[in-house]
């Protein structure tokens, strides 16, 4: 059966290549009529899934579960009891819901603790500086660091400063917001760049386009062989104040105290629950996922408990509806994403030998679960055409956006290697206003939006998992990229 399926898929790919498929636009996709008709036959089932989740017996239940979870466990920093208790809870609840093969897979991950911390401008006047130490940062000496301030807007501006001017100073980086990817370099790279010139510590403008005096945390990185110095985020308002005053020639002194500590690596777990396939149990698996850990501020409702729960409830609701696809749908809740994609890195290595046969398509939600507008998709030309037909089944979400590159964070390596990837597109324009802050709480989540996201996730995953063919992929050999952020 599998050989027949692969032979048919090869023929399908050849047919599509011959007709010159170049994009997912319908006029360029000449799918065989049989495949087109097969996909269209799922329309009543998709509508039934949406009706039951959005306006039927499951309406509101994703939000209720998310509320209970975030209230029960709060923030879930890697290495914390809260995270491991949350994982135990997920295992118990998924088992109670009747999911298949519920289990965890261990991962050795980083263990960083914040401790007490504060920063204060002491010259030319006194001002408390709201701050959050960056993940994996080292702490200050017991008495803290009392240092004169240098403030710059860009790496280029910093590179032009002589080392003798930087020696022993606290360097403030206040880059203009461009995007999370582009501006995020300052969070990752500033500590090592400043330390190489002799700086005592760095304070970085929070990674956000908008602020009401709120600092945003996140992981920093240290280059091998470079002295490690404390690194923390401060508010947009304070970063810009310090930059303006430095450019006016004002002398400024900051007292920085951080008890941050990097402990020995610890054991955490990726959490798995499945809706086992009727024909293919451990091959061509469709993965739906989000990450279980969060920062130690807020309750991580948006980043990324929302992603966990639309993945979890998509599978649970399909189970409760009595729906079971040909292929297994596997919900995975990654651990230690915030520390640098550490949990998924271990999982990749654990499943590397057989990944081409084991996996088909990867879904991940890690950019908010606000009002959904559709799906983002990454895959080869044939996969785009098939996915475009599937997207037409989704009421209100007929369009999809093809992404020429990686979608998702935890699933990024698989997508880079040629596996199809899917991520939730939603009205997340304000996502980075709250990202990695005390403001990331259940108040950001809307019950109706979560229902629609869960329905979209469940229906799309089910159709992909139940088709007579796999979504085609162009998988290169496994190579774990340790440089991903």
Short mmCIF file of N, CA and C in Angstrom, two decimals, residues 17 80 100 104 139 162 166 170 174 185 201 203 206 235 237 243 296 304 327 333 348-349 381 396 457 477 481 485:
data_model
loop_
_atom_site.label_atom_id
_atom_site.label_comp_id
_atom_site.label_asym_id
_atom_site.label_seq_id
_atom_site.Cartn_x
_atom_site.Cartn_y
_atom_site.Cartn_z
N UNK A 17 5.02 19.05 -12.54
CA UNK A 17 6.22 19.68 -13.09
C UNK A 17 6.06 19.91 -14.59
N UNK A 80 12.02 25.30 36.21
CA UNK A 80 11.18 25.60 37.37
C UNK A 80 10.23 24.46 37.68
N UNK A 100 -4.04 8.97 22.49
CA UNK A 100 -3.18 7.79 22.36
C UNK A 100 -1.72 8.15 22.64
N UNK A 104 6.06 11.57 27.71
CA UNK A 104 7.05 12.63 27.60
C UNK A 104 8.37 12.04 27.14
N UNK A 139 25.26 37.30 36.50
CA UNK A 139 24.90 38.32 37.46
C UNK A 139 26.04 39.32 37.68
N UNK A 162 36.30 54.30 20.52
CA UNK A 162 37.58 53.69 20.91
C UNK A 162 37.40 52.83 22.15
N UNK A 166 35.21 52.85 26.17
CA UNK A 166 34.22 51.86 26.59
C UNK A 166 34.65 51.16 27.88
N UNK A 170 29.05 51.05 31.50
CA UNK A 170 27.79 50.37 31.21
C UNK A 170 27.29 50.91 29.87
N UNK A 174 20.35 51.44 22.17
CA UNK A 174 18.98 51.92 21.96
C UNK A 174 18.64 51.92 20.48
N UNK A 185 18.79 41.24 17.00
CA UNK A 185 20.25 41.05 17.05
C UNK A 185 20.85 41.75 18.26
N UNK A 201 28.94 46.09 31.61
CA UNK A 201 27.59 45.55 31.49
C UNK A 201 26.90 46.21 30.31
N UNK A 203 22.89 47.42 28.84
CA UNK A 203 21.45 47.60 29.00
C UNK A 203 20.89 47.84 27.61
N UNK A 206 14.24 47.56 25.07
CA UNK A 206 13.39 46.39 24.93
C UNK A 206 12.95 46.19 23.49
N UNK A 235 13.32 49.84 29.57
CA UNK A 235 12.19 50.31 28.78
C UNK A 235 12.64 51.16 27.60
N UNK A 237 11.37 53.99 26.87
CA UNK A 237 11.44 55.37 27.33
C UNK A 237 12.77 55.69 27.99
N UNK A 243 20.00 57.79 25.79
CA UNK A 243 20.66 58.10 24.52
C UNK A 243 20.69 59.61 24.29
N UNK A 296 9.59 34.03 33.05
CA UNK A 296 9.16 34.06 34.46
C UNK A 296 8.42 35.34 34.79
N UNK A 304 3.69 30.75 25.20
CA UNK A 304 2.94 30.27 24.06
C UNK A 304 1.87 29.26 24.49
N UNK A 327 -3.60 8.96 8.90
CA UNK A 327 -2.29 9.14 9.53
C UNK A 327 -2.46 9.65 10.95
N UNK A 333 4.21 19.45 22.72
CA UNK A 333 4.40 20.70 23.46
C UNK A 333 5.86 20.76 23.85
N UNK A 348 14.71 16.49 17.89
CA UNK A 348 15.19 16.27 16.53
C UNK A 348 16.26 15.19 16.49
N UNK A 349 17.20 15.27 17.41
CA UNK A 349 18.27 14.28 17.43
C UNK A 349 17.73 12.89 17.78
N UNK A 381 6.65 23.39 -4.65
CA UNK A 381 5.60 23.87 -5.54
C UNK A 381 4.39 22.96 -5.57
N UNK A 396 -14.24 31.01 5.67
CA UNK A 396 -13.70 32.29 6.13
C UNK A 396 -12.20 32.39 6.05
N UNK A 457 -7.05 24.88 12.96
CA UNK A 457 -5.95 23.93 13.22
C UNK A 457 -6.45 22.49 13.05
N UNK A 477 19.38 15.80 4.08
CA UNK A 477 19.84 15.04 5.23
C UNK A 477 19.77 15.86 6.50
N UNK A 481 20.99 22.41 13.57
CA UNK A 481 21.61 23.73 13.51
C UNK A 481 21.66 24.33 14.92
N UNK A 485 18.23 30.77 16.80
CA UNK A 485 17.88 31.60 17.96
C UNK A 485 16.40 31.40 18.27
#
